C-alpha cells in the first residue's frame, strides 16, 4: 500500500486512471501522491498548508471568517494567451485565431520540463465533475497538480470527491488535466532549495490542449485559468471540441433565471467579452417591481438537447472566480454577500484590520493598506493597491440569489441567448436577431472596444466572436458551422438570439444608458419577446423595441437619449462592412456559407 502511494499503481478503482497517475509520477518524481476527497477537512488542511508555507495569510476572522489572502509572483498574474496552444494534428484544425503546435513535438518539449518537476513536493490527484455529479450534461476530469492552492480552488470551483470516482467506475472516461507550477525543491543535480511563497517557472510557461486525446498539459504558472484546469481549459477549450463531436454547446455564457410578477420563468444565457460585467448581470437586482433575477451561473454554460428538442443548460462550475476590482455593494451587492466568508482572495490588498480591499470596493479610499506586492500603500502613492486582475474564489451556494435549481442535473431550458460588447456607437441597446442563422452571424461579428485594462490601443474594436476568441478549442469557422448546424437540427425550438449594448455613448462621451440594475428593463422586453408579447420594429441590423415597448417607468432618461439608444446607425453599419469582410477572410474557404450569405443580406438591407 505504501508503494501505491508513491507510485500510484492502485490508487483508485479505475485502471486507466491508475496507469496515468503512475506514468506522471514516474516523470515528475513527486515525494508523495495524495488522492483528494474534497472534504471540508481536506479544504481546511490545504488552507493551513498555504498559511504555514507563507503562500497565504488568514484574514481577520471577525471580518472575513475562514478566508485567506494570497499574493502571487508579480510575473504570474493572469492567463497567458501567447503561451496557450491548441495541439491538434493539423494546424488548420486549430484555425487562425489559436496558437498551434504539433502534438508530439509539444509533448516532447513538455516532457523535458515535467521531468523531475515535482521533486520534494506532493502530487495531488483531484477527481472532479464539471456539473452536478452524475448529471447527463456533466463530464468528469482528473487534475494532477503539485499546488495546494490549486486543490483548494478546485474544491470551490468544481465538485471534487469520491462520489466522482464512483461515477467514473472502473472504465469511465475522464479528461486528463496535468499541472505543475514548475518549481521542484530538488534540482536535477540533487541540490535542495527552499520553497518560495508563490512557486512558478519564471522562464517557461505552457498551457497546452490536445483536442484529439482530450488532454490538458499545463506547466509553469499557478494562476487562475492557467492552473485551475477545469475552467477555461476543460469546460471551454476541450469541451467545445467534445460538444462539436457530440452535438451540444460549451459556451462562455452566464445563465440567469428571470421571473415575472405572474411567477412565469424564463432562463437566459449571455456571452460578453471580458470587462463587460458578466458576473454583475448574472446576479442583477431588478428595479422593476415584481421582477426577479436569480443566478444559475456566471461564466460557462453547457447545453444539450432535451427529449423535447429544447436546449437545457447547466453551469459546469460550483463557484465564482471573479475579478475583484470594480466589485462593490453598488455594482454587485450579491457578489459582495458571497464573499463575506469561506473565500480565497488572490492579489487583493490587505487592510490594517486584517481585511481585504480593492479598487472601487468602497466609496472612500482607506488611509493605509499593504498592497498586493506587500508594499505600504497610501492614497497618494500613485499605484493600485490590488492588481487589476485580482480575484475572489467563492462557493456559488453562498450567493443570496442562487437559483434553487442551479444544481438540477437535467439543466434549465434556455429561451434566449444574449450577445454583447462594449460599443460607444453604431449598436443599439438591444436588437433581436431575425432567426438562429442571423443570430449566429451577429455572434460571429461581436466585439468590444478596448478599455485601458486590455492590451493595445484604447477604443479600437477587438472582435471576440461569441466571447470565445481565447476559448475555442478548434477552428473558429468550424465552430460557427457547428452553431449553424445546431439551429438546423432543432429549428424553432432553439433559443431566440439578442444583441445588447449597455455601453453606448452620446456625442460628449457620456454613457446613454444607466446599466447595472436598470438592465432589467431590457431583460423584461426579451422575456416578453420570448412569450410572444412585446412589439418590435424591423431594422437592417435586427428587431428593436417598438416605441413604448421598453418599460422605462420610474427611470429618468432624456427623451433624445432613448431615441439614440434605440437607433441603428446605418452609416456606421455600412462603414463596418469592409472590416467584417476582412475579418472573415482569414478563415478562407472554411467560413460557412450561411455566414457569407448573412453578410451579403446585411449589405443588401443597408443599401435599400
Ligand atoms: O457591469 C456593468 N454592467 C452590467 C450590469 C448588470 N458595468 C460595469 C462594466 C465593467 C465590469 C457597466 N458599466 C454597465 C453595466 O450595465 N454599464 C456601464 C457604463 C456605466 C458606468 C457608470 C454609470 C452608468 C453607466 N454611472 C452613471 O452614469 C452615474
Ligand atoms: Mn470568463
mmCIF file of N, CA and C in Angstrom, residues 6 27 52 247 256 281 294 399 414 505 524 546 564 574:
data_model
loop_
_atom_site.group_PDB
_atom_site.id
_atom_site.type_symbol
_atom_site.label_atom_id
_atom_site.label_comp_id
_atom_site.label_asym_id
_atom_site.label_seq_id
_atom_site.Cartn_x
_atom_site.Cartn_y
_atom_site.Cartn_z
ATOM 1 N N UNK A 6 3.254 6.141 -3.515
ATOM 2 C CA UNK A 6 4.293 6.929 -4.191
ATOM 3 C C UNK A 6 4.417 6.577 -5.670
ATOM 4 N N UNK A 27 7.448 10.416 -14.247
ATOM 5 C CA UNK A 27 8.042 11.545 -14.972
ATOM 6 C C UNK A 27 8.354 12.713 -14.024
ATOM 7 N N UNK A 52 1.032 28.056 6.447
ATOM 8 C CA UNK A 52 2.331 27.705 7.055
ATOM 9 C C UNK A 52 3.460 27.851 6.039
ATOM 10 N N UNK A 247 -22.588 16.930 -30.546
ATOM 11 C CA UNK A 247 -23.828 17.649 -30.845
ATOM 12 C C UNK A 247 -24.401 18.447 -29.695
ATOM 13 N N UNK A 256 -28.963 32.986 -16.353
ATOM 14 C CA UNK A 256 -29.803 33.614 -15.326
ATOM 15 C C UNK A 256 -31.247 33.174 -15.474
ATOM 16 N N UNK A 281 -24.316 41.028 -14.290
ATOM 17 C CA UNK A 281 -25.608 40.724 -14.923
ATOM 18 C C UNK A 281 -26.197 39.427 -14.361
ATOM 19 N N UNK A 294 -32.429 35.512 -10.703
ATOM 20 C CA UNK A 294 -31.622 34.598 -9.902
ATOM 21 C C UNK A 294 -30.501 34.045 -10.771
ATOM 22 N N UNK A 399 -24.206 32.473 -2.765
ATOM 23 C CA UNK A 399 -24.837 33.612 -3.434
ATOM 24 C C UNK A 399 -26.288 33.743 -2.954
ATOM 25 N N UNK A 414 -33.378 26.806 -22.018
ATOM 26 C CA UNK A 414 -32.945 28.164 -22.379
ATOM 27 C C UNK A 414 -33.895 28.766 -23.422
ATOM 28 N N UNK A 505 -22.532 55.609 -26.043
ATOM 29 C CA UNK A 505 -22.239 56.952 -25.506
ATOM 30 C C UNK A 505 -22.821 58.033 -26.398
ATOM 31 N N UNK A 524 -36.676 42.454 -19.415
ATOM 32 C CA UNK A 524 -38.141 42.328 -19.457
ATOM 33 C C UNK A 524 -38.635 42.269 -20.902
ATOM 34 N N UNK A 546 -40.263 48.412 -30.240
ATOM 35 C CA UNK A 546 -41.203 49.432 -30.715
ATOM 36 C C UNK A 546 -41.247 50.533 -29.655
ATOM 37 N N UNK A 564 -31.673 57.767 -29.300
ATOM 38 C CA UNK A 564 -30.318 57.425 -29.727
ATOM 39 C C UNK A 564 -29.989 55.968 -29.367
ATOM 40 N N UNK A 574 -22.710 50.537 -42.446
ATOM 41 C CA UNK A 574 -22.123 50.467 -43.796
ATOM 42 C C UNK A 574 -20.605 50.554 -43.724
#
